[in-house]
Amino acid sequence: MKILVPVKRVLDYNVKARVKADGSGIDLANVKMSMNPFDEIALEEAIRIKEKGNAEEIIAVSIGVQQNQETLRTALAMGADRAILVVATDDVHNDIEPLTVANILAAIALKEGPSLILCGKQAIDNDFNATAQMLSAKLKWSQATFASEIDVKDEIIRVTREVDGGLQTIDAKIPAVVSVDLRLNEPRYASLPNIMKAKRKPLEEISPADLGVEITQRLKVIKTKEPDSREAGLILENIDQLVEKIQENVGG
Amino acid sequence: MKILVLAEINNGELAEDQTSKTVSAAATLGKVDVLCASNQCSDASTSIAKMENVENVLVLEDELFAQSLAESYSETLIDTINSYSHVFAPSSSFGKNVLPRIGGMLDVMVISDVSKVISEDTFERPVYAGNAIQTVQSLDKLKLISVRTSNYSAVPSTGSANIKKIGCKGNNPLTTFIENKMQTSDRPELTSAKVVVSGGRGVGSKENFEIIEGLADKLGAAVGASRAAVDSGFAPNDWQVGQTGKVVAPDLYVAVGISGAIQHLAGMKDSKVIVAINKDEEAPIFQVADFGLVDDLFKAVPEIEKKI
Ligand SMILES: Cc1cc2nc3c(=O)[nH]c(=O)nc-3n(C[C@H](O)[C@H](O)[C@H](O)COP(=O)(O)OP(=O)(O)OC[C@H]3O[C@@H](n4cnc5c(N)ncnc54)[C@H](O)[C@@H]3O)c2cc1C
């Protein structure tokens, strides 16, 4: 089977987001960008499924600016077989909404016919946690979110999901859209030879219009502000003082 | 405006705190109806009917909804949902699972993790692990909103809503439920506890985590954990606090052996009072803590427990 893995290029998770002074958004000029950590996990899982002999091809897709090429090269170096770049904007500050992303991915899925789409459960920039679910609905496929364990069988995929109360296991009929959680695996680093090899792997560039998808924006961002900040407090001298502070604030 | 709240009910058991806080957020716009879909609805619907500002409780009792699987839930309820102008759900694993699927079906963008309802079309939500707050205006006719419940208080149980049964048009399940491995505990629920004691990688092992649990029990607190502690197997996944775990805002949050990464802060920095115990005086957690103690946790925590 084929596996499709969408990968988003986001502000690196180690970099603190800075709100632009005019309140128009987060400053993304000259900052380190990386593959969304959850997408890295999704891709790693796809590679492992392929290594076990349960998949033949992995296609990585990225939607956004031209520079998302770099993210796709990383995906190819990790182990994706080919990549599709959908250039949907020329401004890195223009975040494409999950609903549009789902429309684009659904169009690609209809063309490519994957049996499985593995998505990160959320992008660490907009924190929407929505693309996989929307995509699954658009395709009318089965949906398994927040996976911490995946077992591909013949016609079904068994997924253990991280839910609020603990863990839930479900069987999802293939084709399926699965969103992955942090504990599913630890992504590999691309080796130097694989980075070199990735340069020769196919990377196709298309536009949303090629897929017949229109970029829409349903949520107008009116402003972006810093959260209320907390002041650093008091460093206490000893345990007795701490006990006192705890007691003051319990049931207070 | 017609407002619907999707109650979270797990196998017949109402997630009362989450549901009530979601009603509270929705009620800033007006009276609400609450959809109560589960395999057993009588207890849940009775509790919901008492929630202030609830007008009607719509009851749909069917085995199909025992686990609120996304496909059957959204498929069956889509017409009901689509007859409202606003649909709210808690931003829990239930709400995050079903609401965007409904959005995909109806071609409506979901407004996730809303921390403040400003008007009928304008909302605030945290982005970038809470490092920024965005004000967004929805251009969709239907508003699908998941609520960051830690920002709202539960509504009082002074109401008396009508309970109405509604019809159900069946479905075609794509997924099958196999099993749940749920943590059961006598401790308060993490997301609604007044006091939370959390442990991080510094705690060192699952056995050592008993030190954290001991202090928590002495304080009548819920137990939380950092991702590092969960990944290392010191604590179960449902204890994780942070950007990708639970968001908590208790009166008192005690962070033990936790460095204070932005992803962890995202889940607890709205706590009223934060106390941090860490042997590294440079740990970033001290920048958000109201009270800090620079000490070895293995010495400090047992002593604190004894003295309380
Ligand atoms: C996409 C993504 C999402 C994430 N989501 C989350 C999330 O939801 N929640 C979360 O918590 N993390 C999350 N993380 C991980 C986060 O970045 C940090 O790695 C994690 O929070 C670190 O956990 P920690 O503070 O327990 O461990 P560390 O950073 O290793 O800190 C351990 C601390 O313990 C102290 N310590 C050690 N021994 C002792 C002792 N004997 N006495 C006292 N203090 C001691 C040390 O000084 C240190 O400060 C996420 C990361 C990514 C990439």
XYZ file of C-alpha atoms and ligand atoms in Angstrom:
613
model
C 0.000 0.000 0.000
C 0.892 3.668 -0.307
C 1.163 5.952 2.686
C 0.691 9.692 2.459
C 2.319 11.879 5.118
C 1.630 15.614 5.222
C 4.484 17.600 6.777
C 4.249 21.206 7.884
C 7.103 23.663 8.131
C 6.818 25.495 11.446
C 8.839 27.637 13.820
C 11.321 25.258 15.450
C 9.977 24.001 18.775
C 13.054 25.254 20.619
C 12.554 28.827 19.457
C 10.326 31.088 21.510
C 7.598 32.696 19.420
C 7.766 36.501 19.369
C 4.667 38.557 18.743
C 5.222 41.306 16.168
C 5.083 44.782 17.649
C 2.118 45.789 15.474
C 0.072 42.834 16.739
C -0.270 41.359 13.251
C 1.139 37.940 14.117
C 4.271 36.022 15.051
C 7.587 37.153 13.616
C 8.799 34.438 11.265
C 11.488 36.434 9.465
C 14.982 35.010 9.971
C 14.025 32.399 12.528
C 14.787 28.701 12.517
C 12.026 26.671 10.870
C 11.712 22.888 11.126
C 9.377 20.046 10.402
C 6.443 19.999 12.831
C 7.540 17.440 15.490
C 4.283 15.501 15.259
C 4.669 15.169 11.492
C 8.170 13.843 12.004
C 6.670 11.119 14.190
C 4.037 10.364 11.526
C 6.735 10.053 8.894
C 8.893 7.846 11.118
C 5.922 5.535 11.621
C 5.309 5.358 7.878
C 8.950 4.420 7.349
C 8.730 1.703 10.005
C 5.574 0.304 8.401
C 7.409 0.208 5.075
C 10.478 -1.388 6.652
C 8.246 -4.142 8.022
C 7.116 -4.823 4.477
C 3.608 -3.447 4.964
C 3.919 -0.560 2.536
C 5.582 0.032 -0.812
C 5.685 3.779 -1.106
C 5.692 6.826 1.128
C 4.702 10.188 -0.302
C 5.409 13.319 1.716
C 3.315 16.411 1.042
C 3.890 19.933 2.236
C 1.603 22.911 1.759
C 2.772 26.481 2.163
C 5.626 28.566 0.814
C 8.340 27.637 -1.668
C 10.819 27.113 1.197
C 8.804 24.110 2.355
C 11.045 22.337 -0.137
C 13.632 22.103 2.637
C 11.151 20.316 4.871
C 10.360 17.904 2.062
C 14.066 17.255 1.460
C 14.332 16.355 5.131
C 11.373 14.009 4.725
C 13.026 12.404 1.695
C 16.284 12.069 3.616
C 14.470 10.352 6.482
C 12.950 7.834 4.094
C 10.007 9.158 2.073
C 10.170 7.996 -1.559
C 8.879 11.114 -3.233
C 7.446 14.469 -2.353
C 4.755 16.862 -3.459
C 5.041 20.561 -2.696
C 1.855 22.579 -2.930
C 2.841 26.218 -3.138
C -0.184 27.917 -1.644
C 1.250 31.285 -0.648
C 4.367 33.385 -1.014
C 4.179 34.809 2.515
C 5.372 32.587 5.335
C 3.118 34.550 7.715
C 0.056 33.394 5.825
C -0.930 30.203 7.651
C -3.099 27.937 5.506
C -6.089 26.824 7.584
C -6.669 23.129 8.343
C -9.903 23.165 6.323
C -8.061 24.246 3.175
C -5.196 21.890 3.945
C -7.736 19.085 4.241
C -9.241 20.041 0.868
C -5.817 19.987 -0.779
C -4.843 16.685 0.832
C -8.186 15.122 -0.096
C -7.600 16.073 -3.736
C -4.104 14.576 -3.627
C -5.410 11.433 -1.934
C -7.996 10.938 -4.678
C -5.245 11.212 -7.262
C -2.636 9.078 -5.512
C -4.885 6.512 -3.872
C -3.031 5.893 -0.607
C -4.456 3.363 1.847
C -3.260 5.271 4.842
C -2.696 8.925 5.628
C -0.565 9.529 8.700
C -0.784 13.047 10.099
C 0.677 14.748 13.146
C -2.104 15.367 15.663
C -1.477 19.098 15.737
C 0.830 21.716 14.313
C 2.787 23.363 17.086
C 2.228 26.831 15.594
C -1.537 27.220 15.264
C -2.271 24.322 17.649
C -5.552 23.577 15.852
C -5.517 19.789 16.079
C -7.964 19.495 13.178
C -6.449 18.574 9.813
C -6.579 14.776 10.165
C -10.183 14.793 11.370
C -11.316 17.158 8.613
C -9.470 15.192 5.968
C -10.966 11.959 7.182
C -14.443 13.498 6.972
C -13.834 14.875 3.462
C -12.720 11.455 2.235
C -15.391 9.623 4.291
C -12.600 7.380 5.577
C -12.180 5.948 9.031
C -10.556 8.149 11.634
C -8.160 7.311 14.442
C -6.714 10.262 16.336
C -3.889 10.635 18.893
C -2.229 7.294 18.138
C 0.436 5.991 20.507
C 0.537 2.548 18.908
C -0.267 1.398 15.383
C -0.555 -2.117 14.077
C -1.319 -2.594 10.393
C -3.279 -5.755 9.651
C -4.854 -6.754 6.350
C -8.007 -4.749 5.996
C -7.761 -2.866 9.230
C -5.357 -0.879 11.273
C -5.381 -1.282 15.057
C -4.720 1.984 16.827
C -4.199 2.694 20.501
C -5.267 6.253 21.190
C -4.170 8.535 24.004
C -7.404 9.854 25.470
C -8.064 11.937 28.575
C -8.820 8.980 30.799
C -6.009 6.707 29.607
C -5.720 4.580 26.481
C -8.354 3.438 24.002
C -7.862 0.813 21.303
C -9.927 0.807 18.116
C -9.830 -0.987 14.781
C -10.107 1.320 11.804
C -10.999 0.040 8.356
C -8.472 0.823 5.646
C -8.352 3.360 3.991
C -7.858 5.389 7.132
C -6.604 8.722 8.360
C -4.585 8.442 11.547
C -3.224 11.311 13.627
C -0.224 10.535 15.785
C 0.758 11.507 19.294
C 4.200 12.026 20.804
C 4.736 8.603 22.296
C 4.278 6.631 19.085
C 8.000 6.539 18.312
C 11.221 8.497 18.304
C 12.007 9.827 14.841
C 15.400 8.984 13.342
C 17.945 11.492 12.150
C 18.720 11.470 8.469
C 22.201 10.120 7.757
C 24.578 12.025 5.498
C 24.393 9.489 2.655
C 20.607 9.623 2.849
C 20.666 13.406 2.752
C 22.717 13.189 -0.434
C 20.426 10.551 -1.888
C 17.360 12.667 -1.063
C 18.562 15.339 -3.471
C 17.862 12.978 -6.335
C 14.460 11.793 -5.177
C 11.489 13.246 -7.082
C 9.928 16.428 -5.714
C 6.950 17.606 -7.683
C 5.707 21.159 -7.369
C 2.063 22.028 -7.908
C -0.421 24.750 -7.059
C -3.782 24.442 -5.302
C -5.396 25.436 -8.606
C -3.866 22.338 -10.240
C -5.947 20.361 -7.760
C -9.010 22.513 -8.231
C -8.830 23.774 -4.658
C -9.375 27.371 -3.690
C -7.485 28.866 -0.749
C -10.041 30.315 1.614
C -9.794 31.859 5.009
C -12.671 31.278 7.376
C -11.017 32.653 10.476
C -9.874 36.216 10.134
C -7.045 36.935 12.534
C -7.892 40.290 14.040
C -4.907 40.571 16.308
C -2.167 38.643 18.015
C -0.987 39.625 21.463
C 1.377 38.441 24.138
C -0.255 36.456 26.924
C -0.423 38.022 30.377
C 3.034 37.468 31.688
C 3.876 36.106 35.090
C 6.508 37.747 37.195
C 9.188 35.592 38.718
C 8.365 35.307 42.407
C 10.283 34.661 45.558
C 13.033 32.141 46.091
C 12.468 30.885 49.617
C 15.214 30.219 52.114
C 14.064 26.931 53.545
C 11.494 24.180 53.627
C 9.546 25.691 56.528
C 8.825 28.800 54.513
C 7.668 26.663 51.612
C 5.386 24.620 53.862
C 3.863 27.864 55.067
C 3.245 29.090 51.490
C 1.721 25.778 50.479
C -0.587 25.827 53.477
C -1.669 29.389 52.755
C -2.656 28.463 49.232
C -4.322 25.109 49.753
C -8.053 25.515 49.861
C -7.517 29.275 49.799
C -28.632 32.548 17.391
C -29.207 28.944 18.435
C -26.592 27.412 20.668
C -25.806 23.750 21.205
C -23.316 22.177 23.600
C -22.069 18.645 23.012
C -21.928 16.992 26.425
C -18.991 14.712 26.990
C -20.243 11.357 28.205
C -17.915 8.404 28.426
C -19.745 5.103 28.480
C -22.740 6.583 30.278
C -20.697 8.685 32.657
C -20.988 12.434 32.286
C -17.731 14.390 32.300
C -19.508 16.901 34.479
C -16.729 19.408 34.986
C -15.809 19.637 31.286
C -19.439 19.800 30.188
C -20.458 22.362 32.785
C -17.532 24.652 31.954
C -18.381 24.370 28.266
C -21.972 25.366 29.055
C -20.525 28.285 30.984
C -18.505 29.471 27.965
C -21.439 28.988 25.577
C -23.856 30.766 27.908
C -21.930 34.016 27.500
C -23.930 34.220 24.235
C -27.308 33.090 25.580
C -29.356 30.075 26.656
C -28.154 26.742 25.357
C -29.388 23.300 24.426
C -27.202 20.360 25.382
C -26.861 17.212 23.328
C -26.626 14.129 25.468
C -25.711 11.164 23.269
C -24.538 7.994 24.974
C -25.443 4.407 25.709
C -26.956 5.435 29.040
C -28.315 8.901 29.380
C -30.571 9.017 32.411
C -28.008 10.080 35.040
C -26.175 12.344 32.638
C -29.312 14.091 31.390
C -30.564 14.625 34.948
C -27.295 16.330 35.886
C -27.235 18.405 32.727
C -30.838 19.525 33.210
C -29.780 21.178 36.480
C -27.033 23.233 34.865
C -27.874 26.916 34.818
C -28.638 28.435 31.396
C -29.543 25.110 29.823
C -32.947 25.248 28.140
C -33.295 21.800 26.588
C -31.425 18.565 27.028
C -31.612 16.547 23.815
C -31.294 12.880 24.652
C -30.181 10.246 22.212
C -29.648 6.899 23.882
C -28.019 4.201 21.789
C -25.226 1.655 22.192
C -23.669 3.332 19.173
C -22.529 6.251 21.295
C -20.957 4.365 24.195
C -17.439 5.356 23.125
C -18.351 8.466 21.109
C -16.480 7.136 18.083
C -15.985 10.050 15.700
C -17.642 8.613 12.584
C -20.853 7.319 14.100
C -21.209 10.329 16.363
C -20.822 12.956 13.654
C -22.645 11.015 10.963
C -25.728 10.388 13.089
C -25.936 13.810 14.626
C -24.998 15.978 11.681
C -28.522 17.246 10.924
C -29.205 18.094 14.546
C -25.886 19.886 14.802
C -26.437 21.726 11.549
C -29.713 23.199 12.772
C -27.807 25.406 15.242
C -25.736 28.547 14.685
C -23.163 27.764 17.407
C -21.919 24.379 18.557
C -19.606 24.158 21.551
C -17.693 21.147 22.854
C -14.979 20.842 25.497
C -11.468 20.874 24.086
C -10.919 17.401 25.521
C -9.918 14.275 23.629
C -13.669 13.837 22.945
C -14.210 17.352 21.560
C -10.951 17.401 19.612
C -11.882 14.103 18.018
C -15.442 14.839 16.894
C -15.710 18.589 16.321
C -13.205 18.923 13.442
C -14.768 15.887 11.766
C -18.115 17.659 11.880
C -16.343 20.706 10.426
C -14.935 18.606 7.607
C -18.372 17.205 6.827
C -20.042 20.610 6.749
C -17.093 22.500 5.259
C -16.803 24.686 8.340
C -13.540 25.651 10.022
C -13.306 24.666 13.657
C -12.252 27.233 16.251
C -10.142 25.131 18.598
C -9.253 25.724 22.206
C -11.154 28.958 22.681
C -10.037 30.689 25.866
C -12.511 33.563 25.626
C -15.797 34.113 23.829
C -15.800 37.789 22.877
C -18.926 38.002 20.737
C -21.032 35.717 18.589
C -18.360 35.581 15.905
C -15.164 36.633 17.673
C -13.037 34.505 19.942
C -9.646 34.399 21.619
C -7.441 31.345 21.438
C -3.850 30.580 22.406
C -1.376 29.661 19.652
C 2.307 28.685 19.759
C 1.953 26.753 23.009
C 0.311 29.746 24.637
C 3.124 32.137 23.719
C 0.604 34.272 21.898
C -3.122 34.864 22.070
C -4.985 35.363 18.836
C -8.304 37.102 18.361
C -10.120 35.499 15.435
C -13.364 36.332 13.702
C -15.218 33.456 12.119
C -16.679 34.021 8.654
C -18.536 30.713 8.664
C -22.293 30.661 9.162
C -22.011 27.849 11.674
C -19.498 28.319 14.466
C -17.838 25.173 15.758
C -16.022 25.975 18.971
C -13.981 23.826 21.301
C -13.530 25.391 24.722
C -10.400 25.536 26.828
C -12.372 24.655 29.933
C -9.666 25.664 32.408
C -10.551 29.276 31.554
C -14.138 28.922 32.724
C -15.883 28.070 35.983
C -18.593 25.456 36.176
C -22.181 26.759 36.117
C -24.296 26.419 39.276
C -26.769 23.507 39.495
C -29.807 25.702 39.887
C -31.449 25.135 36.532
C -34.357 22.953 35.443
C -34.166 22.300 31.719
C -36.588 20.230 29.643
C -35.417 16.766 28.746
C -36.392 15.741 25.210
C -35.719 12.510 23.380
C -34.615 12.909 19.784
C -34.546 10.460 16.878
C -31.528 8.732 15.449
C -30.975 7.804 11.820
C -28.430 5.003 12.181
C -24.975 4.797 10.723
C -22.259 2.781 9.079
C -19.331 2.333 11.446
C -15.867 2.493 9.949
C -14.148 1.918 13.246
C -14.783 -0.673 15.912
C -14.117 -0.214 19.577
C -11.777 -2.850 21.047
C -10.943 -1.831 24.597
C -10.268 0.938 27.060
C -7.438 0.978 29.544
C -8.535 3.775 31.760
C -6.736 4.896 34.869
C -8.958 4.801 37.883
C -8.086 6.834 40.893
C -9.603 8.174 44.095
C -7.742 11.412 43.586
C -9.458 14.506 42.219
C -9.551 14.854 38.455
C -6.482 16.595 37.056
C -8.362 19.214 35.045
C -10.686 20.245 37.860
C -8.514 19.794 40.971
C -7.880 22.785 43.242
C -4.339 21.595 43.866
C -2.007 19.751 41.486
C 1.372 18.266 42.366
C 3.442 17.389 39.286
C 6.685 15.522 38.881
C 9.244 15.656 36.090
C 12.294 13.838 34.869
C 14.098 14.851 38.065
C 11.962 12.370 40.004
C 13.992 9.646 38.333
C 11.794 6.539 38.371
C 8.312 5.139 38.697
C 9.056 4.043 42.287
C 10.284 7.499 43.200
C 7.081 8.975 41.811
C 5.464 7.769 45.027
C 7.097 10.756 46.698
C 5.045 13.013 44.416
C 1.906 10.962 44.970
C 2.441 11.021 48.724
C 2.588 14.799 48.816
C -0.408 15.015 46.481
C -2.476 12.764 48.748
C -1.528 14.778 51.816
C -2.788 17.900 50.034
C -5.864 16.239 48.506
C -4.339 17.065 45.153
C -4.345 15.566 41.667
C -1.053 14.272 40.297
C 0.448 15.650 37.104
C 3.621 14.965 35.151
C 5.864 16.440 32.503
C 6.199 14.785 29.129
C 9.690 13.606 30.066
C 8.275 11.822 33.117
C 5.536 10.169 31.042
C 7.886 9.211 28.199
C 10.280 7.665 30.712
C 7.445 5.562 32.092
C 7.382 7.208 35.541
C 3.737 8.232 35.102
C 0.766 7.297 32.881
C -0.020 9.367 29.763
C -3.193 10.849 31.162
C -1.163 12.721 33.802
C 0.720 14.782 31.237
C 0.338 18.523 31.580
C 1.274 20.831 28.730
C 0.799 21.896 25.137
C -0.052 18.371 24.115
C -1.299 17.114 27.429
C -3.884 18.575 29.772
C -4.303 22.223 30.515
C -4.813 22.942 34.190
C -5.401 26.104 36.188
C -5.647 25.077 39.854
C -5.377 27.379 42.873
C -1.997 25.804 43.578
C 0.388 24.022 41.211
C 3.481 22.409 42.691
C 6.144 21.529 40.083
C 8.771 19.121 41.353
C 11.879 18.271 39.324
C 10.407 19.972 36.251
C 12.623 22.373 34.291
C 9.802 24.508 32.868
C 9.992 24.002 29.083
C 7.562 26.206 27.134
C 5.529 23.158 26.210
C 5.034 22.327 29.884
C 4.297 25.945 30.865
C 1.588 25.978 28.180
C -0.429 23.618 30.349
C -0.080 25.241 33.775
C 0.913 28.869 33.632
C -2.616 30.065 34.304
C -2.524 28.436 37.741
C -3.230 30.939 40.528
C -0.134 30.134 42.568
C 2.843 28.182 41.254
C 5.393 26.590 43.558
C 8.564 25.052 42.113
C 11.083 22.725 43.704
C 14.219 22.222 41.651
C 17.860 21.770 42.538
C 18.959 23.993 39.656
C 18.492 27.657 40.548
C 18.695 28.512 36.833
C 15.719 26.315 35.900
C 13.230 28.336 33.797
C 10.355 27.160 35.987
C 11.516 29.716 38.588
C 10.690 32.498 36.122
C 6.997 31.704 36.395
C 6.877 30.381 39.957
C 5.453 32.548 42.726
C 7.496 30.627 45.255
C 10.582 28.612 44.569
C 12.791 26.325 46.598
C 16.244 25.435 45.315
C 16.792 22.037 46.851
C 17.064 18.334 46.205
C 13.555 16.989 45.808
C 14.376 13.724 47.545
C 15.198 15.669 50.686
C 12.615 18.436 50.374
C 9.425 16.642 49.340
C 9.313 14.012 52.135
C 10.074 16.725 54.677
C 7.321 18.969 53.322
C 4.897 16.060 53.438
C 5.778 15.425 57.057
C 5.359 19.061 58.082
C 1.984 19.623 56.454
C 5.950 18.913 20.117
C 6.296 18.845 21.564
C 5.284 18.826 22.487
C 5.570 18.747 23.840
N 4.547 18.723 24.744
C 4.832 18.678 26.061
C 3.790 18.667 27.042
O 2.598 18.667 26.735
N 4.132 18.644 28.353
C 5.444 18.635 28.764
O 5.690 18.614 29.979
N 6.432 18.621 27.871
C 6.163 18.635 26.524
N 7.189 18.602 25.632
C 8.558 18.343 26.126
C 9.264 19.566 26.677
O 9.903 20.243 25.611
C 10.336 19.145 27.695
O 11.226 18.238 27.093
C 9.753 18.471 28.951
O 8.711 19.257 29.482
C 10.845 18.296 29.973
O 10.358 17.635 31.101
P 11.062 17.828 32.510
O 11.006 19.242 32.916
O 10.470 16.832 33.430
O 12.558 17.318 32.220
P 13.910 18.125 32.177
O 13.835 19.273 31.280
O 14.968 17.123 31.974
O 14.024 18.721 33.635
C 14.273 17.977 34.776
C 14.462 18.956 35.913
O 14.595 18.245 37.115
C 15.564 18.879 37.924
N 16.080 17.862 38.850
C 16.787 16.750 38.543
N 17.061 16.049 39.669
C 16.540 16.747 40.714
C 16.506 16.557 42.115
N 17.060 15.491 42.683
N 15.883 17.479 42.865
C 15.314 18.579 42.298
N 15.315 18.810 40.976
C 15.911 17.913 40.183
C 16.582 19.390 36.947
O 17.318 20.479 37.507
C 15.718 19.815 35.765
O 15.367 21.178 35.860
C 6.918 18.680 24.272
C 7.935 18.729 23.334
C 7.642 18.793 21.989
C 8.751 18.810 21.006
